XYZ file of C-alpha atoms in Angstrom:
780
model
C -26.381 -6.140 -39.932
C -27.863 -6.199 -36.598
C -27.402 -2.922 -34.669
C -28.263 -1.933 -31.023
C -31.489 -0.635 -30.215
C -32.372 2.788 -29.007
C -32.242 2.055 -25.385
C -28.627 0.635 -25.836
C -27.639 3.826 -27.894
C -29.060 5.913 -25.020
C -26.991 4.079 -22.272
C -23.701 4.333 -24.253
C -24.122 7.832 -25.046
C -25.112 8.432 -21.496
C -21.899 6.828 -20.356
C -19.856 8.797 -22.677
C -21.689 12.045 -21.824
C -21.140 11.576 -18.067
C -17.463 10.591 -18.399
C -16.602 13.421 -20.848
C -18.958 16.491 -20.095
C -19.510 16.020 -16.335
C -15.944 15.472 -15.763
C -15.282 12.425 -13.555
C -12.030 12.701 -11.419
C -8.934 12.672 -13.593
C -5.392 11.652 -12.562
C -4.387 15.314 -12.107
C -6.604 15.817 -9.099
C -4.636 14.325 -6.250
C -5.231 13.874 -2.620
C -5.637 16.664 -0.102
C -1.927 16.658 0.586
C 0.670 18.278 -1.697
C 3.297 15.983 -3.437
C 7.042 16.511 -2.614
C 9.360 18.089 -5.109
C 10.501 15.508 -7.759
C 13.874 15.707 -9.368
C 14.849 13.547 -12.263
C 18.132 12.021 -13.067
C 19.630 9.375 -15.716
C 20.315 6.007 -14.325
C 19.093 3.414 -11.793
C 18.891 3.845 -7.961
C 22.245 4.126 -6.614
C 23.844 5.730 -9.754
C 26.462 8.523 -9.237
C 23.765 10.887 -10.667
C 21.470 10.266 -7.635
C 24.274 10.528 -5.333
C 25.208 13.976 -6.817
C 21.619 14.973 -6.585
C 21.408 14.038 -2.931
C 24.672 16.020 -2.254
C 23.071 19.010 -3.869
C 19.627 19.052 -2.766
C 19.515 16.754 0.401
C 16.771 14.465 1.547
C 13.721 16.478 1.160
C 13.177 15.612 -2.636
C 11.981 12.575 -4.492
C 14.673 11.445 -6.888
C 13.296 9.727 -9.901
C 15.567 7.806 -12.361
C 15.082 7.770 -16.107
C 16.796 5.373 -18.747
C 18.124 8.144 -20.997
C 19.123 11.784 -20.815
C 16.252 12.787 -23.161
C 13.654 11.025 -21.131
C 14.752 13.317 -18.286
C 14.297 16.421 -20.434
C 10.903 15.220 -21.515
C 9.831 14.495 -18.010
C 10.711 18.086 -16.889
C 9.016 19.721 -20.108
C 5.919 17.563 -19.548
C 5.706 18.405 -15.874
C 6.183 14.772 -14.758
C 9.107 16.102 -12.552
C 10.009 19.575 -11.190
C 13.721 19.697 -11.891
C 16.487 17.638 -13.496
C 20.018 16.947 -12.343
C 22.264 16.005 -15.159
C 26.032 15.915 -15.923
C 27.624 18.094 -18.570
C 31.338 17.556 -18.211
C 33.814 15.446 -16.463
C 37.370 16.408 -15.639
C 38.758 13.281 -17.007
C 36.322 12.264 -19.853
C 35.493 15.742 -21.005
C 31.974 17.250 -22.039
C 28.906 15.238 -22.241
C 27.806 16.313 -25.784
C 24.396 14.545 -25.674
C 23.164 16.911 -22.906
C 24.613 19.963 -24.882
C 22.426 19.118 -27.741
C 19.480 18.449 -25.610
C 19.918 22.043 -23.995
C 19.280 23.329 -27.366
C 16.312 21.102 -28.265
C 14.387 21.674 -24.929
C 13.529 25.047 -23.628
C 14.748 24.454 -20.052
C 16.893 26.741 -17.960
C 20.040 26.199 -15.864
C 19.212 27.301 -12.333
C 22.261 25.725 -10.488
C 25.533 23.822 -10.684
C 27.320 21.114 -8.599
C 30.792 19.893 -8.862
C 30.687 16.208 -7.595
C 33.849 14.238 -6.699
C 33.579 10.728 -8.187
C 34.694 8.071 -5.642
C 34.606 4.508 -6.879
C 33.937 1.732 -4.492
C 34.317 -2.106 -4.915
C 31.378 -4.234 -3.762
C 30.370 -7.800 -3.828
C 27.912 -10.269 -2.158
C 27.992 -10.308 1.664
C 30.894 -12.495 2.816
C 32.842 -12.326 -0.392
C 36.673 -11.702 0.072
C 38.727 -9.678 -2.339
C 41.029 -12.642 -3.372
C 37.968 -14.471 -4.428
C 36.999 -11.814 -7.060
C 37.493 -13.077 -10.667
C 35.365 -10.504 -12.631
C 34.675 -6.806 -12.077
C 31.568 -5.366 -13.702
C 31.029 -1.682 -14.299
C 30.593 1.063 -16.844
C 33.605 1.216 -19.432
C 34.395 4.649 -18.203
C 34.642 3.555 -14.539
C 36.553 0.415 -15.519
C 39.067 2.716 -17.335
C 39.362 4.970 -14.242
C 40.041 2.032 -12.075
C 42.257 -0.039 -14.532
C 45.367 -0.189 -12.325
C 43.393 -1.292 -9.199
C 41.705 -4.072 -11.314
C 45.145 -5.130 -12.715
C 46.494 -5.473 -9.120
C 43.445 -7.404 -8.006
C 44.121 -9.773 -10.822
C 40.439 -9.714 -12.069
C 38.904 -9.625 -15.355
C 37.149 -6.183 -16.181
C 33.518 -6.776 -17.785
C 31.973 -3.866 -19.316
C 28.301 -3.227 -18.426
C 25.720 -0.671 -19.248
C 26.142 1.307 -16.058
C 27.541 1.168 -12.572
C 24.551 0.961 -10.554
C 23.125 -1.553 -12.920
C 26.206 -3.717 -12.393
C 25.561 -3.786 -8.713
C 21.797 -4.595 -8.980
C 22.824 -7.574 -11.411
C 25.191 -9.049 -8.870
C 22.474 -8.703 -6.138
C 19.721 -10.216 -8.226
C 21.736 -13.070 -9.874
C 23.459 -13.866 -6.809
C 27.027 -13.898 -8.744
C 29.625 -15.397 -6.749
C 33.266 -14.351 -7.498
C 31.988 -11.155 -9.107
C 32.339 -7.565 -7.892
C 31.059 -4.286 -9.251
C 32.643 -0.650 -9.402
C 29.975 1.641 -8.373
C 29.158 4.364 -5.686
C 28.617 3.254 -2.050
C 24.882 4.323 -2.610
C 24.490 1.410 -5.022
C 26.081 -1.111 -2.357
C 23.431 0.074 0.198
C 20.625 0.106 -2.384
C 21.123 -3.526 -3.449
C 22.335 -5.025 -0.254
C 26.106 -5.564 -1.235
C 29.238 -5.421 0.859
C 31.762 -2.665 0.232
C 35.245 -4.372 0.013
C 37.314 -1.185 -0.712
C 36.589 2.426 -1.372
C 38.447 5.200 -3.397
C 39.932 2.710 -5.844
C 40.154 5.201 -8.686
C 43.574 5.730 -10.237
C 43.212 9.425 -10.355
C 41.695 11.271 -7.357
C 40.967 14.421 -9.339
C 37.843 12.881 -10.947
C 34.979 15.551 -10.860
C 31.792 15.757 -12.579
C 29.971 19.094 -13.161
C 26.322 18.552 -12.868
C 23.572 21.091 -13.917
C 20.189 21.621 -12.297
C 17.469 22.417 -14.745
C 14.052 23.756 -14.583
C 11.308 25.053 -16.588
C 11.502 28.718 -15.237
C 14.643 30.734 -15.017
C 15.983 32.409 -11.690
C 17.893 35.262 -13.213
C 15.471 37.670 -11.742
C 15.842 35.935 -8.230
C 19.674 36.008 -8.735
C 19.532 39.740 -9.311
C 17.207 40.413 -6.290
C 19.680 38.281 -4.125
C 22.635 40.572 -4.960
C 20.639 43.627 -4.084
C 19.641 42.106 -0.737
C 23.265 41.757 0.367
C 24.319 38.314 -1.188
C 27.167 39.936 -3.224
C 29.705 37.429 -2.145
C 27.910 34.486 -3.775
C 29.346 33.987 -7.209
C 27.202 33.754 -10.278
C 27.592 32.382 -13.715
C 25.853 32.736 -17.128
C 25.934 29.955 -19.765
C 25.123 30.841 -23.361
C 25.273 29.270 -26.754
C 25.787 31.116 -30.019
C 26.673 30.365 -33.701
C 28.958 32.463 -35.896
C 28.535 33.754 -39.412
C 30.952 32.346 -42.034
C 33.310 35.277 -42.177
C 36.932 35.980 -41.216
C 37.704 36.957 -37.599
C 34.089 36.197 -36.537
C 35.159 34.329 -33.329
C 37.579 37.148 -32.297
C 34.881 39.716 -32.813
C 32.374 37.630 -30.622
C 34.836 37.089 -27.793
C 35.843 40.755 -27.963
C 32.256 41.542 -26.891
C 33.247 40.268 -23.310
C 36.991 40.949 -23.063
C 36.610 44.642 -23.902
C 34.092 44.828 -20.917
C 36.490 42.901 -18.478
C 34.000 39.982 -18.388
C 35.936 36.759 -17.233
C 35.379 33.461 -19.036
C 34.923 30.204 -17.193
C 34.676 27.927 -20.177
C 34.279 27.950 -23.903
C 33.938 25.046 -26.183
C 32.757 24.420 -29.793
C 30.443 21.690 -30.845
C 29.410 20.519 -34.308
C 25.804 21.144 -34.872
C 23.833 18.617 -37.072
C 21.590 19.955 -40.072
C 18.737 18.275 -38.212
C 19.165 20.621 -35.273
C 19.492 23.612 -37.241
C 16.102 22.742 -39.124
C 14.553 22.160 -35.718
C 15.680 25.551 -34.461
C 14.542 27.204 -37.810
C 11.175 25.586 -37.010
C 11.024 27.166 -33.600
C 11.940 30.560 -35.184
C 15.424 30.458 -33.513
C 17.479 29.204 -36.400
C 20.946 30.660 -37.158
C 21.461 31.727 -40.715
C 24.485 31.170 -42.751
C 24.863 34.920 -43.173
C 23.500 37.804 -41.025
C 22.247 39.385 -44.212
C 20.744 36.245 -45.536
C 17.863 37.911 -47.098
C 20.019 39.710 -49.504
C 22.796 37.096 -50.023
C 22.261 34.098 -52.345
C 25.243 31.686 -51.200
C 26.697 29.598 -53.916
C 27.539 26.032 -53.534
C 31.094 26.824 -52.820
C 30.717 29.155 -50.006
C 28.269 26.828 -47.908
C 30.131 25.431 -44.833
C 30.171 21.696 -44.597
C 30.306 21.964 -40.897
C 28.378 24.247 -38.592
C 29.437 24.852 -34.970
C 27.798 25.984 -31.683
C 29.859 27.797 -29.105
C 29.113 27.213 -25.546
C 30.393 30.074 -23.247
C 30.272 30.387 -19.479
C 31.230 33.707 -18.018
C 31.375 35.192 -14.511
C 28.228 37.379 -13.743
C 24.527 37.709 -14.121
C 22.993 38.565 -17.294
C 21.090 41.316 -15.634
C 24.436 43.151 -14.904
C 24.923 46.255 -17.029
C 28.193 44.896 -18.537
C 26.772 41.695 -19.442
C 23.684 43.223 -20.963
C 25.820 45.354 -23.154
C 28.109 42.271 -24.111
C 25.004 40.242 -25.137
C 23.455 43.011 -26.925
C 26.708 43.501 -28.928
C 26.936 39.692 -29.516
C 23.446 39.484 -30.813
C 24.397 41.995 -33.489
C 27.234 39.986 -34.813
C 25.975 36.388 -34.385
C 22.909 34.937 -36.123
C 21.921 32.909 -33.148
C 22.345 33.649 -29.366
C 20.577 32.026 -26.486
C 21.131 32.304 -22.900
C 20.879 28.898 -21.250
C 20.632 30.228 -17.695
C 22.039 32.668 -15.195
C 22.398 31.045 -11.905
C 24.385 30.966 -8.744
C 27.680 28.940 -8.945
C 29.497 26.474 -6.598
C 26.281 24.653 -5.378
C 24.491 27.717 -4.097
C 20.685 27.878 -4.735
C 17.941 30.480 -4.925
C 14.251 30.527 -5.482
C 11.852 27.646 -4.562
C 14.328 24.944 -4.697
C 16.191 26.661 -1.901
C 13.207 26.390 0.342
C 12.938 22.612 -0.611
C 16.591 21.939 0.452
C 16.083 23.979 3.673
C 13.129 21.443 4.521
C 10.299 23.986 3.717
C 8.729 21.546 1.125
C 5.629 23.568 0.467
C 3.902 23.844 -2.824
C 4.588 27.655 -3.203
C 6.179 29.277 -6.115
C 7.419 32.944 -5.673
C 6.167 35.335 -8.385
C 8.161 38.433 -9.223
C 4.912 40.319 -10.077
C 3.095 39.710 -6.905
C 2.683 37.766 -3.713
C 3.526 34.065 -3.338
C 0.720 31.993 -4.923
C -0.127 28.302 -4.518
C -0.464 25.959 -7.454
C -1.234 22.303 -7.857
C 1.557 20.015 -9.240
C 0.941 17.178 -11.694
C 1.914 13.950 -10.107
C 3.835 11.267 -11.794
C 3.090 7.703 -10.857
C 5.819 6.240 -8.831
C 7.376 2.999 -10.114
C 9.028 0.496 -7.826
C 12.491 1.464 -8.952
C 11.659 4.990 -7.928
C 10.534 4.001 -4.438
C 13.528 2.063 -3.867
C 15.767 5.073 -5.041
C 13.802 7.410 -2.698
C 13.878 5.234 0.430
C 17.488 4.553 -0.167
C 18.243 8.172 -0.728
C 16.477 9.435 2.369
C 17.993 6.785 4.628
C 21.534 7.781 3.266
C 21.022 11.433 3.949
C 19.681 10.883 7.510
C 22.730 10.409 9.909
C 22.634 7.250 11.944
C 19.912 5.666 9.915
C 20.252 2.178 8.365
C 19.463 2.116 4.690
C 16.763 -0.269 3.658
C 18.197 -3.138 1.395
C 16.408 -5.207 -1.155
C 16.582 -8.805 -0.018
C 18.219 -11.109 -2.337
C 15.994 -13.777 -3.837
C 17.111 -16.807 -2.045
C 14.008 -18.707 -1.214
C 10.402 -18.389 -2.665
C 7.980 -16.142 -1.012
C 5.337 -17.931 1.032
C 2.017 -16.204 0.132
C -1.451 -17.194 1.551
C -4.515 -16.013 -0.427
C -7.649 -15.259 1.872
C -10.648 -15.956 -0.308
C -10.767 -18.659 -2.938
C -13.410 -17.411 -5.177
C -12.770 -16.814 -8.775
C -10.445 -13.835 -8.162
C -8.649 -15.375 -5.192
C -8.118 -18.657 -7.199
C -6.773 -16.722 -10.308
C -4.242 -14.962 -8.146
C -3.236 -18.053 -6.065
C -2.559 -20.025 -9.277
C -0.655 -17.109 -10.722
C 1.601 -16.676 -7.655
C 2.205 -20.478 -7.910
C 3.347 -20.116 -11.403
C 5.658 -17.206 -10.369
C 7.546 -19.749 -8.139
C 5.932 -18.705 -4.831
C 4.574 -21.285 -2.266
C 0.949 -20.444 -2.502
C -1.979 -21.459 -0.175
C -5.609 -20.415 0.187
C -7.983 -20.058 2.821
C -11.878 -20.474 1.937
C -14.098 -17.911 3.336
C -17.981 -17.732 3.168
C -17.975 -14.358 1.307
C -15.896 -15.938 -1.459
C -17.305 -19.191 -2.356
C -15.199 -21.654 -4.548
C -16.263 -22.043 -8.102
C -18.329 -25.077 -8.747
C -16.416 -27.960 -10.206
C -13.125 -27.056 -8.787
C -10.910 -29.980 -9.124
C -9.472 -30.944 -5.725
C -7.212 -33.899 -4.726
C -6.098 -35.293 -1.510
C -2.447 -35.589 -0.307
C -2.424 -39.195 -1.792
C -3.368 -37.884 -5.142
C -6.800 -39.255 -5.232
C -9.450 -37.028 -6.986
C -12.265 -35.483 -4.718
C -15.438 -35.792 -6.670
C -17.221 -33.187 -4.800
C -15.996 -29.522 -4.452
C -16.408 -27.387 -1.438
C -19.498 -25.717 -2.628
C -21.580 -28.875 -2.940
C -24.146 -29.480 -0.388
C -25.122 -32.218 1.943
C -22.899 -35.034 3.254
C -20.254 -34.592 0.306
C -19.678 -31.126 1.658
C -19.212 -32.265 5.166
C -16.680 -34.909 3.961
C -14.819 -32.229 1.778
C -14.762 -29.799 4.647
C -13.276 -32.444 6.969
C -10.682 -33.320 4.416
C -9.569 -29.757 4.164
C -9.447 -29.318 8.003
C -6.797 -32.009 7.975
C -4.846 -30.129 5.207
C -4.869 -32.684 2.655
C -6.703 -31.014 -0.300
C -4.935 -29.391 -3.275
C -5.928 -27.534 -6.243
C -3.108 -28.270 -8.538
C -0.058 -26.521 -6.602
C -2.201 -24.525 -4.236
C -3.118 -25.929 -0.684
C -6.606 -25.064 0.240
C -7.808 -24.606 3.644
C -11.279 -24.387 5.033
C -12.567 -21.529 6.983
C -12.320 -23.448 10.262
C -8.583 -23.985 9.653
C -7.619 -20.279 9.873
C -5.065 -20.943 12.671
C -3.459 -23.706 10.561
C -3.507 -21.509 7.550
C -1.633 -18.424 9.220
C 0.810 -20.687 11.198
C 2.568 -21.693 7.774
C 5.145 -19.005 8.436
C 3.756 -16.973 5.750
C 5.598 -14.039 4.475
C 2.543 -12.270 2.791
C -1.293 -12.499 3.440
C -2.989 -11.594 0.233
C -6.682 -10.664 1.010
C -9.011 -11.296 -1.887
C -12.324 -10.818 -0.525
C -15.435 -8.423 -1.294
C -14.794 -4.899 0.288
C -17.956 -4.936 2.517
C -16.941 -8.295 3.842
C -13.413 -7.350 4.673
C -13.984 -6.455 8.296
C -15.980 -9.815 8.998
C -13.192 -11.771 7.431
C -10.515 -10.204 9.401
C -12.227 -10.727 12.709
C -12.472 -14.407 11.942
C -8.642 -14.612 11.598
C -6.229 -15.044 14.348
C -5.037 -11.441 14.269
C -2.493 -11.891 16.874
C -0.532 -14.182 14.608
C -0.239 -11.605 11.752
C 2.295 -9.187 13.683
C 5.186 -10.248 11.542
C 3.354 -10.582 8.183
C 2.947 -8.307 5.148
C -0.816 -7.912 4.799
C -1.879 -6.942 1.273
C -5.645 -6.103 0.534
C -6.449 -6.497 -3.243
C -9.956 -4.944 -2.891
C -11.248 -2.125 -5.350
C -11.942 0.446 -2.496
C -8.538 1.164 -0.905
C -9.549 4.046 1.527
C -12.197 1.722 3.133
C -9.697 -1.087 3.229
C -7.020 1.155 4.767
C -9.123 2.259 7.790
C -10.193 -1.233 8.518
C -6.624 -2.793 8.386
C -5.281 -0.023 10.566
C -7.921 -0.490 13.049
C -7.926 -4.348 13.351
C -4.369 -5.528 12.647
C -1.461 -5.505 15.265
C 0.800 -2.408 15.152
C 3.569 -4.589 13.984
C 1.790 -6.088 10.918
C 3.021 -4.162 7.788
C 0.002 -2.985 5.587
C -0.212 -2.461 1.788
C -3.434 -1.531 -0.091
C -3.050 -2.882 -3.695
C -5.585 -2.958 -6.485
C -4.678 -5.378 -9.369
C -6.955 -3.634 -11.860
C -7.486 -7.017 -13.821
C -8.613 -10.499 -12.880
C -10.091 -13.753 -14.238
C -12.632 -11.841 -16.264
C -9.826 -9.856 -18.160
C -9.252 -11.844 -21.268
C -5.426 -10.942 -21.618
C -4.905 -11.795 -17.861
C -6.850 -15.092 -18.093
C -4.419 -16.090 -21.006
C -1.407 -15.207 -18.670
C -0.497 -12.077 -20.707
C -0.145 -9.210 -17.967
C 1.923 -6.830 -20.126
C 0.818 -3.196 -19.292
C -1.848 -4.379 -16.931
C -1.976 -1.912 -13.881
C -1.118 -2.744 -10.264
C -1.869 0.320 -8.073
C -0.794 0.284 -4.521
C -0.235 2.350 -1.389
C 2.493 1.542 1.236
C 0.334 2.248 4.277
C 2.857 0.885 6.805
C 6.025 -0.665 5.472
C 9.195 -0.988 7.377
C 10.826 -4.200 5.536
C 11.449 -2.789 2.121
C 13.092 -6.053 1.106
C 9.957 -7.983 1.442
C 7.775 -5.348 -0.092
C 10.176 -5.001 -2.939
C 10.103 -8.803 -3.587
C 6.289 -8.803 -3.584
C 5.814 -6.125 -6.049
C 8.607 -7.378 -8.157
C 6.436 -10.465 -8.819
C 4.094 -8.286 -10.816
C 6.835 -6.214 -12.517
C 8.395 -9.400 -13.697
C 5.070 -10.237 -15.399
C 5.433 -6.798 -17.158
C 2.639 -5.120 -15.164
C 2.633 -1.387 -14.741
C 3.061 -1.068 -10.953
C 2.451 2.482 -9.612
C 2.019 4.010 -6.151
C -0.511 6.447 -5.160
C -2.578 7.326 -2.105
C -5.818 5.576 -1.351
C -7.534 8.885 -1.682
C -6.240 9.410 -5.232
C -7.014 5.797 -6.286
C -10.640 6.112 -5.091
C -11.243 9.285 -6.429
C -10.068 8.310 -9.877
C -11.333 4.631 -10.192
C -14.594 4.219 -8.130
C -16.805 6.486 -10.275
C -15.825 5.025 -13.654
C -15.937 1.400 -12.114
C -19.483 1.992 -11.019
C -20.372 3.683 -14.193
C -19.070 0.663 -16.108
C -20.937 -1.774 -13.887
C -24.191 0.010 -14.313
C -23.917 0.518 -18.078
C -22.610 -3.074 -18.628
C -25.423 -4.706 -16.568
C -28.090 -2.327 -18.271
C -26.955 -3.185 -21.698
C -26.958 -6.905 -20.949
C -30.661 -6.824 -20.400
C -31.317 -5.258 -23.825
C -32.842 -7.313 -26.630
C -30.053 -6.231 -29.040
C -27.261 -7.239 -26.765
C -26.685 -10.637 -28.533
C -23.940 -11.567 -30.836
C -24.813 -11.747 -34.608
C -23.135 -13.048 -37.658
C -21.968 -9.461 -38.524
C -21.446 -6.872 -35.982
C -19.729 -3.433 -36.067
C -16.260 -3.408 -34.265
C -17.269 -0.797 -31.704
C -20.439 -3.044 -30.902
C -17.992 -6.037 -30.448
C -15.935 -4.041 -28.011
C -19.030 -3.042 -25.961
C -20.115 -6.577 -25.765
C -16.700 -7.703 -24.514
C -16.920 -5.270 -21.653
C -20.581 -6.336 -21.003
C -19.393 -10.050 -20.748
C -16.556 -9.061 -18.197
C -19.131 -7.198 -16.117
C -21.723 -10.146 -16.214
C -19.040 -12.492 -14.875
C -18.431 -10.344 -11.829
C -20.747 -10.793 -8.844
C -23.629 -8.389 -8.116
C -22.046 -7.782 -4.588
C -19.137 -5.773 -6.463
C -21.798 -3.455 -7.879
C -23.407 -2.968 -4.525
C -20.023 -2.353 -2.777
C -19.010 0.231 -5.389
C -22.420 1.946 -4.866
C -22.161 1.903 -1.048
C -18.535 3.114 -0.995
C -18.275 5.481 -3.885
C -18.942 8.998 -2.346
C -20.721 10.307 -5.423
C -22.631 7.280 -6.341
C -26.089 8.707 -5.789
C -25.296 11.903 -7.785
C -23.844 9.705 -10.448
C -27.235 7.832 -10.708
C -29.158 11.100 -10.680
C -26.975 12.327 -13.467
C -27.512 9.399 -15.555
C -31.295 9.447 -15.108
C -31.366 13.218 -15.933
C -29.198 12.622 -19.037
C -31.591 9.908 -20.329
C -34.546 12.313 -20.011
C -32.589 15.038 -21.680
C -31.529 12.806 -24.522
C -35.129 11.447 -25.034
C -36.482 14.878 -24.958
C -33.910 15.875 -27.458
C -34.716 13.143 -29.852
C -38.389 13.609 -29.514
C -37.743 17.323 -30.362
C -35.895 16.451 -33.374
C -38.637 14.051 -34.567
C -41.310 16.622 -34.121
C -39.167 19.136 -35.937
C -38.695 16.926 -38.973
C -42.256 16.084 -39.055
C -43.320 19.702 -38.914
C -40.878 20.717 -41.591
C -42.320 18.155 -44.032
C -45.790 19.324 -43.242
C -44.764 22.878 -43.929
C -43.138 21.898 -47.158
C -46.392 20.255 -48.422
C -48.533 23.265 -47.445
C -45.903 25.648 -49.116
C -46.190 23.622 -52.342
C -50.054 24.094 -52.492
C -49.729 27.708 -51.642
C -47.300 28.246 -54.659
C -49.716 26.598 -56.828
C -52.476 28.809 -55.799
C -50.374 31.754 -56.435
C -49.483 30.633 -59.884
C -53.214 29.989 -60.636
C -54.020 33.659 -59.651
C -51.464 34.914 -61.863
C -52.503 32.918 -64.801
C -56.166 34.169 -64.472
C -54.984 37.853 -64.353
C -52.949 37.039 -67.601
C -56.168 35.596 -69.245
C -58.228 38.638 -68.267
C -55.764 41.048 -69.923
C -55.526 39.065 -72.962
C -59.374 38.471 -73.474
C -60.133 42.373 -73.395
C -60.430 42.281 -77.058
C -62.806 40.639 -79.394
C -62.900 36.977 -80.296
C -59.290 35.645 -80.108
C -57.740 32.298 -80.589
C -56.905 30.155 -77.611
C -53.485 31.267 -76.246
C -51.047 29.893 -74.104
C -52.406 31.733 -71.017
C -55.785 29.873 -71.722
C -53.817 26.650 -71.566
C -52.224 27.703 -68.558
C -55.675 28.206 -66.925
C -56.633 24.696 -68.042
C -53.616 23.325 -66.400
C -54.391 25.354 -63.209
C -57.817 23.902 -63.084
C -56.130 20.374 -63.393
C -54.090 21.243 -60.544
C -57.164 22.143 -58.531
C -58.633 18.822 -59.397
C -55.386 17.035 -58.373
C -55.415 18.917 -55.027
C -59.031 17.769 -54.522
C -57.994 14.296 -55.112
C -55.139 14.532 -52.812
C -57.413 15.769 -50.050
C -59.562 12.636 -50.694
C -56.434 10.477 -50.742
C -56.801 9.550 -54.330
C -53.421 10.659 -55.541
C -50.773 7.950 -54.769
C -47.798 10.057 -55.253
C -48.562 12.393 -52.454
C -49.375 11.686 -48.767
C -53.147 11.977 -48.008
C -55.849 11.008 -45.591
C -56.645 7.804 -47.370
C -55.290 5.302 -49.875
C -56.228 5.952 -53.582
C -55.250 4.804 -57.078
C -55.292 8.019 -58.979
C -52.385 9.126 -61.313
C -49.533 11.104 -59.525
C -48.942 14.567 -60.311
């Protein structure tokens, strides 16, 4: 088996050491500005949960949708979002038991409530009339609540996953003769026309939402009452289990009724064995009997069903009567937990109140001291989150038109600037996605030699644009006339930049080296880009953002995007883009429809499309990219960096990374070195690390050699001591007259033999021991 040489190991260890020990920028360290408050909800943009969230919290928060209720709970617990707004009961449909169970499993606190009036609207594609509706899509519960209206309409109800999803499906698939029952927020989010409003059969349809947080606000509620907010109503929600004894529920409720504490709600909910085991694991498990330690239940008295009781009462748990009632309840019940003590009727206290008031600052009040500033963890924003945020903000702002996602009627016209390996890769990918793709050749991104080009008539051009001499002039002339094609991509020469831009392009996709971006832009007719979406696909977004803002017309829309893959990525080269990252920043975007359609191209290929600022992107990616480039190129020059018949899996992974780096131009390494703010310190760190590792290895080698030498010296010292002891024994035994040879005398002879062997060792005559010369004597 061939293994890497020591220089290769040094470089690999150096890379690992720099990344892990020195701590390159991580995802947590955001930019210089603080992020807005994020609130999670269940559903898609335009869902009723988002509308309720906006009604409670207003436009100063970022609303982020999640597929399931549990994912929302997880997002709050994992600091991905700051709060959660979730429904717990409906006046027509009853309680939402899934959220009751999740309240037990996750250690979150209720800090507010909101009663939201559900108003259903009928929406369809623009221009559709109600008499043309044949099918109505929506959630089964929404269909049931509008059953009479749909019957009068004469349409067929079609159940769907949710209300907003039904509206999105009609908009995306351009379903004619179909309508959706959803909120007016969904109609504005997906560009549908509202045909009728308030179509529900019962106008008393209300849903109660809870606002959840990682920190309680009961201490702030108590402070508010002492500060003169006594008129604000307060509630406390608790959950408890009862022992299996007669009159247990009566005794539990008496703890409150005897103290004149009013109930708002009481409900029992069957509790699964799995949930009880989970609570037991957390040290909160209800036992079957209060004296369970002294009670051994028989098979007959074990209850088959266990129930949790959810109780809401008026007041704060800090009130004296409430404290006494809860203390009495804990004496009787094996499990009691306060889910939250909070202001009722949509009142808010604490940090979230400052957010709603527009004071969206990253401060958290502390009951033990002054206000302190803390960094928030940022969650990457997906495209669906951005659509929802923009839609919610526009809906909350009076007189502002809500951005709509443009229906997919005609394919996007995308022009790729730069037809090198990376530009050609994305041009063909966009062509495969159904876009009308074209490309502009520039000097800084030369075409790959051997690129097959054809004329408009279909004849094959033997020479590519990178050939020299008369053939290059001929090819360039053909391109100037717009007659060359690379499969489905139309290729323009740099002299035909005006013809390239005048194609009525929707998007201009820049695939040029970062250091050549300014020169390339100055050679384009910039005045013709005023109505275009200009997307830079370079690796250094902060540098690109500054150049684009300085050179492009004010009307041009700008996006800095980094597809963190390309032709050198094996999976991407095979057309498998699943989980590959596209990181972007909306520098200047007004037409959300065009922007959404462009990013949706990558999401349709299963890419992870996330938004972050250019500062965050560069801080997190430039250092690791520069390190990868340097280590990969250094390893490629090593003698051991060659494939063998047998290699370790880790070495194979390393060599695959090296091959990707070797295929990238050297200019990219220089651009990273030039634009990475800590490139020089990174190089110094690598050099220092190599010196430290070499010194450590030399120190270890010297230590092992010295230990072996000391071990040999100690051996001869022990033999000398043994010889002295034997001589003393001989002297003591020979004090008498003539005696027969004893064992001691034999030991002396053996000691003399050892001296002879040691003498031979010093002359190198003993082959079994290391000496100064080679000998052929017998080993010890």
